[in-house]
Tab-separated table of C-alpha atoms and ligand atoms in Angstrom:
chain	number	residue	atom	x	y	z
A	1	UNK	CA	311.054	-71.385	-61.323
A	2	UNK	CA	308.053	-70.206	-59.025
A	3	UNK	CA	306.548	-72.678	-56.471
A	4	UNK	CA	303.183	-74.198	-56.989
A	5	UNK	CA	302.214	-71.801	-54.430
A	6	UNK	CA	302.421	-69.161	-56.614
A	7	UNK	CA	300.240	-71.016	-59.711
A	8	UNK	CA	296.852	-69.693	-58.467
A	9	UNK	CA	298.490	-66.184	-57.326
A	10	UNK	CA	295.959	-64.038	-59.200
A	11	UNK	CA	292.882	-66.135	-57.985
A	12	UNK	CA	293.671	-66.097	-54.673
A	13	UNK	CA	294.432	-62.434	-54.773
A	14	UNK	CA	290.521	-61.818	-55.996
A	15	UNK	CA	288.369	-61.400	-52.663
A	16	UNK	CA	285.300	-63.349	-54.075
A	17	UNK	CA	288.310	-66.545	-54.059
A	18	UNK	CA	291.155	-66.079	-51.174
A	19	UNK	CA	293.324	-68.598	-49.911
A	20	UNK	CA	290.014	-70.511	-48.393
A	21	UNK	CA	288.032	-70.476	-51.899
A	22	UNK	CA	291.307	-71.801	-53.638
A	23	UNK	CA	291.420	-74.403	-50.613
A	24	UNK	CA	287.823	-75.051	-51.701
A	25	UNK	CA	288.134	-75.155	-55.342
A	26	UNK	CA	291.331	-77.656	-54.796
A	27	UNK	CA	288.733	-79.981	-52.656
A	28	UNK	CA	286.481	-79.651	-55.625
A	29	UNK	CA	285.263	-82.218	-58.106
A	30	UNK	CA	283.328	-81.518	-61.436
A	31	UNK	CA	282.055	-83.778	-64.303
A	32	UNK	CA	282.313	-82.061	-68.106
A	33	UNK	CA	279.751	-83.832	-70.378
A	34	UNK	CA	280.829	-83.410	-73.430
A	35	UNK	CA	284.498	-82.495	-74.811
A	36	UNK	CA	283.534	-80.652	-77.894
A	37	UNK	CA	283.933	-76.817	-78.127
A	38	UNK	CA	282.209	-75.773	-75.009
A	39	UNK	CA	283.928	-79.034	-72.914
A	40	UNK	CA	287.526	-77.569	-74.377
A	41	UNK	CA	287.195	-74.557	-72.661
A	42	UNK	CA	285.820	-75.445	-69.557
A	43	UNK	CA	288.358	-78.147	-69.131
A	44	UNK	CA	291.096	-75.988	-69.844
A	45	UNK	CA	289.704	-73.280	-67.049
A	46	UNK	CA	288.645	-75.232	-64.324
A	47	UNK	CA	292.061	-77.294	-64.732
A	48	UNK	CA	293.659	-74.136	-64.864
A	49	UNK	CA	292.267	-72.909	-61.727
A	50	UNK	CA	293.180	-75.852	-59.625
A	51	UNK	CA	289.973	-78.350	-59.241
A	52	UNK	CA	291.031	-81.079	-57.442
A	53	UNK	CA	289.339	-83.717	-60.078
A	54	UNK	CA	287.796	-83.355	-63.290
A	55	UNK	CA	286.237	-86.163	-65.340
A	56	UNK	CA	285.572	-85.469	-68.779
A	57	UNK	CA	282.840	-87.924	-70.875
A	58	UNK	CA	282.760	-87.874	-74.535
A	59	UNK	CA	282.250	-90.489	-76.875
A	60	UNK	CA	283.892	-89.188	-80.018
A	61	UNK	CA	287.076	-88.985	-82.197
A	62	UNK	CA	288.503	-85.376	-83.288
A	63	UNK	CA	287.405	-84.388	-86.588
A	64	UNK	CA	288.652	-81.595	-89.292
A	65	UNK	CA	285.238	-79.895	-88.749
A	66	UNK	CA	285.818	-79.650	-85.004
A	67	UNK	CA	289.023	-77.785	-85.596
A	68	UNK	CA	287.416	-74.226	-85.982
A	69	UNK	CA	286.281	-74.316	-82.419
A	70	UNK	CA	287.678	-77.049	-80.355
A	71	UNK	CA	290.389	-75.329	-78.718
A	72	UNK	CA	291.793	-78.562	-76.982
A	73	UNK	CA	292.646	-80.426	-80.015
A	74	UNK	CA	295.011	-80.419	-83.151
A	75	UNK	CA	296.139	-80.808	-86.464
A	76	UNK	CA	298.008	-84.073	-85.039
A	77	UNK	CA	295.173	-85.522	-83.376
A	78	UNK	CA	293.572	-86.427	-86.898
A	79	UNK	CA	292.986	-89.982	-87.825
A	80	UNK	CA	294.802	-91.175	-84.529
A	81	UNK	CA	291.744	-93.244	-83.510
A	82	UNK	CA	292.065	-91.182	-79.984
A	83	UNK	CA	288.954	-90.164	-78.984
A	84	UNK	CA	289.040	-86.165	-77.756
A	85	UNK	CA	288.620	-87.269	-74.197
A	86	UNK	CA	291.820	-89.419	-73.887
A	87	UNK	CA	293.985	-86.618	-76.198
A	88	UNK	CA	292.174	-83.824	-73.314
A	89	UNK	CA	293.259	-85.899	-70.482
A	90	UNK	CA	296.815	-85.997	-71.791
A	91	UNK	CA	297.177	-82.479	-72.699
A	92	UNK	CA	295.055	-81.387	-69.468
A	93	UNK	CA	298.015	-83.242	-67.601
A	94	UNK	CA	300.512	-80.926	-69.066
A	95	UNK	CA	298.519	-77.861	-68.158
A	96	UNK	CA	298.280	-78.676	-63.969
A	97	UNK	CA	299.922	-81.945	-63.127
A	98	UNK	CA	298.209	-81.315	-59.845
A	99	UNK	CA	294.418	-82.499	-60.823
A	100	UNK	CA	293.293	-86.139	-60.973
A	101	UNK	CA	291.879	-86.071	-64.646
A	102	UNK	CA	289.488	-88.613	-65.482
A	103	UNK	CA	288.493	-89.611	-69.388
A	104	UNK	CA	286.118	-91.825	-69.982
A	105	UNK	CA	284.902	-92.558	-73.785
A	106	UNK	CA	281.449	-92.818	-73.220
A	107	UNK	CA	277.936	-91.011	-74.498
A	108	UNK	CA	275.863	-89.698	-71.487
A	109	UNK	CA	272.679	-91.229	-71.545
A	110	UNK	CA	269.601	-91.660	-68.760
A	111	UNK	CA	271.561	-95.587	-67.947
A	112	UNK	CA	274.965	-93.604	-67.325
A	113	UNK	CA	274.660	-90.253	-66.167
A	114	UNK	CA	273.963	-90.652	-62.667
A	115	UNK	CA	277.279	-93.138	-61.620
A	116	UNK	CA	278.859	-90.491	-63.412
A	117	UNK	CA	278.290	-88.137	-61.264
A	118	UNK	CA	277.342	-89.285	-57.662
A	119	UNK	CA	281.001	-88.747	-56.404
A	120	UNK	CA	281.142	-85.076	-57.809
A	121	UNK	CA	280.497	-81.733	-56.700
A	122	UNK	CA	278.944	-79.958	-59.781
A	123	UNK	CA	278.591	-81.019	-63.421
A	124	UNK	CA	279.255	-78.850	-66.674
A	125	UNK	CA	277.001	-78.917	-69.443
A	126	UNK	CA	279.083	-79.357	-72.778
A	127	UNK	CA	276.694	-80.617	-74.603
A	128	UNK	CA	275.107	-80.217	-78.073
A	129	UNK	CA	271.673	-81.218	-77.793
A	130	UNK	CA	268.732	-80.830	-75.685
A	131	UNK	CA	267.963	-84.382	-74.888
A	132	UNK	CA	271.619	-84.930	-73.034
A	133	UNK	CA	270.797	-81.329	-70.974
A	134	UNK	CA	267.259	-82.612	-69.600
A	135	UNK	CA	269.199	-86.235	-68.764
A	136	UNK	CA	271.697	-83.981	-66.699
A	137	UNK	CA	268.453	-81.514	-65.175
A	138	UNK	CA	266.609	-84.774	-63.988
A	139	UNK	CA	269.447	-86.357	-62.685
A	140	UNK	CA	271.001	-83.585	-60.818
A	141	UNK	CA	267.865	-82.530	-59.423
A	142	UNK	CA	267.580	-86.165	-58.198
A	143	UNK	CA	271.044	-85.904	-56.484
A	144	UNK	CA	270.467	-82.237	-55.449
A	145	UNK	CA	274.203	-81.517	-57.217
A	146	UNK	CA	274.351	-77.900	-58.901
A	147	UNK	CA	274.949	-78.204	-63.068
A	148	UNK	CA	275.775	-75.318	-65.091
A	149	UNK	CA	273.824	-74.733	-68.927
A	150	UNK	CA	275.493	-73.739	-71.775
A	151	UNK	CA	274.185	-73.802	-75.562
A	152	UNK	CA	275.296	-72.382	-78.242
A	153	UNK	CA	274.099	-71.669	-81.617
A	154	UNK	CA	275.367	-69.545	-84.407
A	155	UNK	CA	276.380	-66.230	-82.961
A	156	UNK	CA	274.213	-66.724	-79.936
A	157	UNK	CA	274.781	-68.659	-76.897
A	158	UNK	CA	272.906	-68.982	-73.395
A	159	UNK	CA	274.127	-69.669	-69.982
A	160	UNK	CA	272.171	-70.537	-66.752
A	161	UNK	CA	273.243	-71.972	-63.031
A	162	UNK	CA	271.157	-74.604	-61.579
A	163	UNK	CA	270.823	-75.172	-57.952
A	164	UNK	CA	268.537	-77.509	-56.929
A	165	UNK	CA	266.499	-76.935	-53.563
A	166	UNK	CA	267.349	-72.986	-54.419
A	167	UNK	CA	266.775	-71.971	-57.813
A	168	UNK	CA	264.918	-72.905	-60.424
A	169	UNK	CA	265.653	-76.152	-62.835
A	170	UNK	CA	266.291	-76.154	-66.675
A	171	UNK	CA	262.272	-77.613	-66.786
A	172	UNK	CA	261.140	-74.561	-64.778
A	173	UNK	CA	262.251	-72.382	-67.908
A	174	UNK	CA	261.997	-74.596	-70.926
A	175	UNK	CA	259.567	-77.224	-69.519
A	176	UNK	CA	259.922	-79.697	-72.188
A	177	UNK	CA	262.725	-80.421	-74.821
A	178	UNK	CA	261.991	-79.305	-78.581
A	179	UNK	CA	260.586	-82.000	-80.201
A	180	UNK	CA	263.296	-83.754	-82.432
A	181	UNK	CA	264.301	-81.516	-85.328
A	182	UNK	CA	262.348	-79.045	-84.327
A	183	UNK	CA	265.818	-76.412	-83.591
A	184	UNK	CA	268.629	-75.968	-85.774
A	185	UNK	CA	271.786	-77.556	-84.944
A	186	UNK	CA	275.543	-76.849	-85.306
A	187	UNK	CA	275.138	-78.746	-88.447
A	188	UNK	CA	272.627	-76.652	-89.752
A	189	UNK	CA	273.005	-73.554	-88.656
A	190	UNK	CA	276.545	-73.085	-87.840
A	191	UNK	CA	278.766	-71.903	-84.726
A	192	UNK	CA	280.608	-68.791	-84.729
A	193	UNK	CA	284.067	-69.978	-83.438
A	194	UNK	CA	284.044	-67.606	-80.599
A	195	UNK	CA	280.468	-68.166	-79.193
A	196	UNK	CA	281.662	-71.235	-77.229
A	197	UNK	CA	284.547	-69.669	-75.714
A	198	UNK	CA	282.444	-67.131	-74.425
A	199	UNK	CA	279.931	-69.389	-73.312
A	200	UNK	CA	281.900	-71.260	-71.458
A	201	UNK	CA	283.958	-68.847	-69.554
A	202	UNK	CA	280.778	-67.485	-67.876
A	203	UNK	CA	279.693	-71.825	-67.248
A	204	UNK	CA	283.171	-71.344	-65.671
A	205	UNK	CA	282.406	-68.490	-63.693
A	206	UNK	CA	279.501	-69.453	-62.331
A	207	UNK	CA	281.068	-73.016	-61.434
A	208	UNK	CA	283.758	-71.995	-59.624
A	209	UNK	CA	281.381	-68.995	-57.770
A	210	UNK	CA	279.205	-72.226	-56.739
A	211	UNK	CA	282.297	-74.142	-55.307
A	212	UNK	CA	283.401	-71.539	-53.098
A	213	UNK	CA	280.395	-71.493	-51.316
A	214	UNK	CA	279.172	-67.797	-52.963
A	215	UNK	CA	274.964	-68.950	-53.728
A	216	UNK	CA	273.196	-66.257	-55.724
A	217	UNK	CA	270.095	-65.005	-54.543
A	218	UNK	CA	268.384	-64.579	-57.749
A	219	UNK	CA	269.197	-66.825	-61.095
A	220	UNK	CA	269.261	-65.194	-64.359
A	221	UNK	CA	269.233	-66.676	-67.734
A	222	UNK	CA	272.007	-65.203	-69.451
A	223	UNK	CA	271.638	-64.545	-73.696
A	224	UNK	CA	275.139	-63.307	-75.200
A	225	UNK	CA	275.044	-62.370	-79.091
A	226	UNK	CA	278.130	-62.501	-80.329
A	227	UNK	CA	277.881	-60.978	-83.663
A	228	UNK	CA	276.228	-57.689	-82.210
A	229	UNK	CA	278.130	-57.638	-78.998
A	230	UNK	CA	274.712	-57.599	-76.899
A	231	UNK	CA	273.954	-59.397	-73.625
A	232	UNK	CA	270.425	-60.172	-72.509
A	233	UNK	CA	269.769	-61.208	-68.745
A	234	UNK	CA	266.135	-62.578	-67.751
A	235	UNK	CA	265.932	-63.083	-63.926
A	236	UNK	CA	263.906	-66.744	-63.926
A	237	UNK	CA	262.292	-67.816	-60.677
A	238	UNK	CA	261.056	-71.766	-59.821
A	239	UNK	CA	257.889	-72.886	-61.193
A	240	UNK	CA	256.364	-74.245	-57.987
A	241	UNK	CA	254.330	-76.427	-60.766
A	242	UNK	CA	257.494	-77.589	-61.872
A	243	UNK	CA	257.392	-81.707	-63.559
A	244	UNK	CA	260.888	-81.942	-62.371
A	245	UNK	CA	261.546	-79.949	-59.210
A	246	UNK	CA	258.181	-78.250	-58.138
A	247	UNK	CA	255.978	-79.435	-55.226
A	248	UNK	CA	253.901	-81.225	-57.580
A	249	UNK	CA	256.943	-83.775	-58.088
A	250	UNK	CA	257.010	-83.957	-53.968
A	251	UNK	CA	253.257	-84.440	-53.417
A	252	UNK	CA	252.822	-86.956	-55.977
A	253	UNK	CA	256.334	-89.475	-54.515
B	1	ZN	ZN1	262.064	-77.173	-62.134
């Protein structure tokens, strides 16, 4: 059997990585909010390619429905009364013994989110509504601790890094949530099994390009559409009348 040294072979072999941006990505911690299909996929990756810690919030149980897109769950895991962040943990464990994995069964709220993710380095959106993504925005941009957006809908998806104090935040682009049931959901609209996968390989990307240090200059909101195959990129700058992270915010504390 190979050595452990040889487990992240083909990422340290990628010069954007090397031996010091594995070292760095070992030293790494990352919150996942949200274990549904996005939060499968990242978990899988990032404890794949070594993080040192990964805690993973979700408050639910696995459901048939989830099955078509929820990579990290089963047939099995039906009617266990496990919730999908306990079962992720476990089978996380058996993917790399080597990162602390930490489930906790829990919705993210404004009360919760930021001892949830004081002690980490970056946190991954897996959520499914816009309410939970502008609880992560304010709090990170509190903290000044990168978070990575990822929706998806139907056969489209979007993608966007945020790094506070350098780019801008999720209300420099979309400066307020959609009112309640004003956007369709997963529920009504559907999601195209491979749209999350997709989605969240680029949140992966991005999150481990952040951890090894490699900033990009310019932020770009990415679009994919599945269906058609197409990718959209809009370059989005910080709205110096930002709410959240502008110098409005700064003059006004
Ligand atoms: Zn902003």
């Amino acid at each position: 059997m190979a050595s452990q040294e040889d487990r992240y072979a083909r990422h340290r072999v990628i010069p954007e990585i090397g031996d010091l941006g594995q070292k760095k990505i070992k030293a790494a911690s990352v919150l996942i909010v949200g274990c549904g299909a996005l939060g499968s996929v990242q978990a899988q990756l990032l404890a794949r390619a070594g993080i040192g810690r990964l805690r993973i919030v979700d408050p639910d149980l696995p459901e048939l429905v989830n099955l078509q897109r929820q990579l990290l769950f089963d047939e099995a895991d039906l009617g266990q009364g496990q919730a999908k962040a306990d079962i992720a943990a476990h089978r996380l464990s058996r993917v790399n013994s080597e990162v602390k994995i930490e489930a906790q069964v829990a919705r993210v709220d404004a009360s919760n989110i930021e001892a949830l993710m004081t002690d980490v380095d970056l946190v991954m959106d897996a959520t499914d509504n816009f309410e939970t993504r502008y609880v992560i925005n304010d709090a990170c941009v509190k903290h000044q601790k990168p978070w990575i957006y990822g929706g998806v809908i139907a056969t489209t998806g979007m993608s966007m890094p945020v790094i506070p104090g350098s780019g801008p935040c999720l209300r420099c682009v979309f400066p307020d949530p959609p009112p309640p049931g004003a956007s369709p959901t997963g529920l009504t609209a559907g999601i195209l099994s491979s749209a999350p996968v997709a989605i969240a390989a680029i949140q992966c990307a991005s999150a481990l390009r952040l951890l090894v240090g490699d900033i990009p200059p310019q932020v770009a909101l990415l679009t994919l559409e599945l269906w058609q195959g197409s990718a959209r990129e809009v370059q989005v700058s910080r709205d110096q009348a930002c709410p959240c992270c502008g110098q409005a915010r700064f003059e006004f504390l």
